[in-house]
Amino acid sequence: MPSVPAATHPRPSTVTTRHLERPDGRLAYDDVGEGPAVVMLPGLGDLRQQYRFLAPELLAAGYRTVTVDLRGHGDPAPTGPTTAPKPPATTSSPCWTR
């Protein structure tokens, strides 16, 4: 069985992780290159490093790549509340309890 080659373009050594400050915590992201932006959002449970092989290929093709960690994943951990607020109390019963 042939081995799968690694990406032909290595990840740039100039990648600097930045942070977007939000009321419920910080989001980590990498923004590299120039040109039309391609924003890559990982699926639930994945990190922005999921795109470590795709991002160099896009950079070599002339795109700017932006990879983001989802809230509560990767770097850093959330600093705000991690639960949803309680819904307001109502005077009527929900339809599913009738």
PDB file of C-alpha atoms in Angstrom:
ATOM      1  CA  MET A   1       0.000   0.000   0.000  1.00  0.00           C
ATOM      2  CA  PRO A   2       1.592   3.352  -1.013  1.00  0.00           C
ATOM      3  CA  SER A   3       2.111   5.935   1.678  1.00  0.00           C
ATOM      4  CA  VAL A   4       0.209   9.215   1.537  1.00  0.00           C
ATOM      5  CA  PRO A   5       2.636  12.102   0.960  1.00  0.00           C
ATOM      6  CA  ALA A   6       2.687  15.014   3.375  1.00  0.00           C
ATOM      7  CA  ALA A   7       1.605  18.448   2.184  1.00  0.00           C
ATOM      8  CA  THR A   8       3.958  19.763  -0.467  1.00  0.00           C
ATOM      9  CA  HIS A   9       4.065  23.189   1.131  1.00  0.00           C
ATOM     10  CA  PRO A  10       5.115  23.350   4.785  1.00  0.00           C
ATOM     11  CA  ARG A  11       3.156  25.475   7.246  1.00  0.00           C
ATOM     12  CA  PRO A  12       4.649  28.977   7.259  1.00  0.00           C
ATOM     13  CA  SER A  13       6.909  29.651  10.229  1.00  0.00           C
ATOM     14  CA  THR A  14       5.382  33.129  10.548  1.00  0.00           C
ATOM     15  CA  VAL A  15       2.028  31.929  11.885  1.00  0.00           C
ATOM     16  CA  THR A  16       1.055  33.919  14.960  1.00  0.00           C
ATOM     17  CA  THR A  17      -2.012  32.934  16.916  1.00  0.00           C
ATOM     18  CA  ARG A  18      -4.256  35.877  17.690  1.00  0.00           C
ATOM     19  CA  HIS A  19      -7.223  36.162  20.033  1.00  0.00           C
ATOM     20  CA  LEU A  20     -10.618  37.746  19.539  1.00  0.00           C
ATOM     21  CA  GLU A  21     -11.930  39.063  22.863  1.00  0.00           C
ATOM     22  CA  ARG A  22     -15.595  38.234  23.461  1.00  0.00           C
ATOM     23  CA  PRO A  23     -17.790  38.763  26.562  1.00  0.00           C
ATOM     24  CA  ASP A  24     -17.929  34.982  27.071  1.00  0.00           C
ATOM     25  CA  GLY A  25     -14.234  34.286  26.474  1.00  0.00           C
ATOM     26  CA  ARG A  26     -11.519  34.534  23.849  1.00  0.00           C
ATOM     27  CA  LEU A  27     -11.443  32.821  20.466  1.00  0.00           C
ATOM     28  CA  ALA A  28      -8.058  31.801  19.084  1.00  0.00           C
ATOM     29  CA  TYR A  29      -7.416  32.158  15.365  1.00  0.00           C
ATOM     30  CA  ASP A  30      -4.594  32.171  12.813  1.00  0.00           C
ATOM     31  CA  ASP A  31      -4.736  34.657   9.919  1.00  0.00           C
ATOM     32  CA  VAL A  32      -2.038  34.057   7.301  1.00  0.00           C
ATOM     33  CA  GLY A  33      -1.321  35.272   3.791  1.00  0.00           C
ATOM     34  CA  GLU A  34      -2.832  37.752   1.386  1.00  0.00           C
ATOM     35  CA  GLY A  35      -5.544  37.496  -1.222  1.00  0.00           C
ATOM     36  CA  PRO A  36      -9.141  36.314  -1.014  1.00  0.00           C
ATOM     37  CA  ALA A  37      -9.850  34.928   2.460  1.00  0.00           C
ATOM     38  CA  VAL A  38     -10.817  31.321   3.089  1.00  0.00           C
ATOM     39  CA  VAL A  39     -12.250  30.920   6.605  1.00  0.00           C
ATOM     40  CA  MET A  40     -11.981  27.372   7.924  1.00  0.00           C
ATOM     41  CA  LEU A  41     -14.129  26.382  10.912  1.00  0.00           C
ATOM     42  CA  PRO A  42     -13.535  22.968  12.463  1.00  0.00           C
ATOM     43  CA  GLY A  43     -16.340  20.601  13.310  1.00  0.00           C
ATOM     44  CA  LEU A  44     -17.427  19.982  16.867  1.00  0.00           C
ATOM     45  CA  GLY A  45     -14.563  18.463  18.835  1.00  0.00           C
ATOM     46  CA  ASP A  46     -11.872  19.447  16.308  1.00  0.00           C
ATOM     47  CA  LEU A  47      -9.330  22.261  16.507  1.00  0.00           C
ATOM     48  CA  ARG A  48      -8.085  24.804  13.977  1.00  0.00           C
ATOM     49  CA  GLN A  49      -5.013  22.558  13.490  1.00  0.00           C
ATOM     50  CA  GLN A  50      -7.360  20.240  11.575  1.00  0.00           C
ATOM     51  CA  TYR A  51      -6.451  22.381   8.538  1.00  0.00           C
ATOM     52  CA  ARG A  52      -2.657  22.098   8.932  1.00  0.00           C
ATOM     53  CA  PHE A  53      -2.355  20.311   5.577  1.00  0.00           C
ATOM     54  CA  LEU A  54      -4.980  22.258   3.630  1.00  0.00           C
ATOM     55  CA  ALA A  55      -3.938  25.776   4.707  1.00  0.00           C
ATOM     56  CA  PRO A  56      -0.431  25.614   3.109  1.00  0.00           C
ATOM     57  CA  GLU A  57      -1.963  24.446  -0.174  1.00  0.00           C
ATOM     58  CA  LEU A  58      -4.387  27.373  -0.165  1.00  0.00           C
ATOM     59  CA  LEU A  59      -1.573  29.804   0.689  1.00  0.00           C
ATOM     60  CA  ALA A  60       0.493  28.491  -2.212  1.00  0.00           C
ATOM     61  CA  ALA A  61      -2.529  29.057  -4.485  1.00  0.00           C
ATOM     62  CA  GLY A  62      -2.681  32.733  -3.441  1.00  0.00           C
ATOM     63  CA  TYR A  63      -5.359  32.665  -0.772  1.00  0.00           C
ATOM     64  CA  ARG A  64      -5.394  34.134   2.719  1.00  0.00           C
ATOM     65  CA  THR A  65      -6.272  31.469   5.299  1.00  0.00           C
ATOM     66  CA  VAL A  66      -8.109  32.060   8.567  1.00  0.00           C
ATOM     67  CA  THR A  67      -8.495  29.110  10.931  1.00  0.00           C
ATOM     68  CA  VAL A  68     -10.535  29.471  14.125  1.00  0.00           C
ATOM     69  CA  ASP A  69     -11.008  27.392  17.266  1.00  0.00           C
ATOM     70  CA  LEU A  70     -14.639  26.990  18.298  1.00  0.00           C
ATOM     71  CA  ARG A  71     -15.678  28.370  21.679  1.00  0.00           C
ATOM     72  CA  GLY A  72     -14.465  26.066  24.439  1.00  0.00           C
ATOM     73  CA  HIS A  73     -12.040  24.200  22.151  1.00  0.00           C
ATOM     74  CA  GLY A  74      -8.314  24.628  21.661  1.00  0.00           C
ATOM     75  CA  ASP A  75      -6.546  27.741  22.841  1.00  0.00           C
ATOM     76  CA  PRO A  76      -7.641  29.266  25.180  1.00  0.00           C
ATOM     77  CA  ALA A  77     -10.419  27.895  27.355  1.00  0.00           C
ATOM     78  CA  PRO A  78     -13.529  30.072  27.766  1.00  0.00           C
ATOM     79  CA  THR A  79     -13.497  32.557  30.619  1.00  0.00           C
ATOM     80  CA  GLY A  80     -17.231  33.257  30.765  1.00  0.00           C
ATOM     81  CA  PRO A  81     -20.276  31.180  31.612  1.00  0.00           C
ATOM     82  CA  THR A  82     -20.439  27.799  29.917  1.00  0.00           C
ATOM     83  CA  THR A  83     -24.184  27.240  30.246  1.00  0.00           C
ATOM     84  CA  ALA A  84     -27.073  28.860  28.449  1.00  0.00           C
ATOM     85  CA  PRO A  85     -29.164  31.352  30.416  1.00  0.00           C
ATOM     86  CA  LYS A  86     -32.445  30.089  31.847  1.00  0.00           C
ATOM     87  CA  PRO A  87     -35.501  30.896  29.742  1.00  0.00           C
ATOM     88  CA  PRO A  88     -37.949  33.419  31.195  1.00  0.00           C
ATOM     89  CA  ALA A  89     -40.756  32.043  33.343  1.00  0.00           C
ATOM     90  CA  THR A  90     -44.144  31.885  31.651  1.00  0.00           C
ATOM     91  CA  THR A  91     -47.640  31.784  33.086  1.00  0.00           C
ATOM     92  CA  SER A  92     -48.919  29.228  30.609  1.00  0.00           C
ATOM     93  CA  SER A  93     -47.920  25.572  30.399  1.00  0.00           C
ATOM     94  CA  PRO A  94     -45.795  24.482  27.471  1.00  0.00           C
ATOM     95  CA  CYS A  95     -47.811  22.686  24.780  1.00  0.00           C
ATOM     96  CA  TRP A  96     -45.989  19.389  25.342  1.00  0.00           C
ATOM     97  CA  THR A  97     -47.287  19.043  28.940  1.00  0.00           C
ATOM     98  CA  ARG A  98     -50.983  19.329  28.084  1.00  0.00           C
TER      99      ARG A  98
END
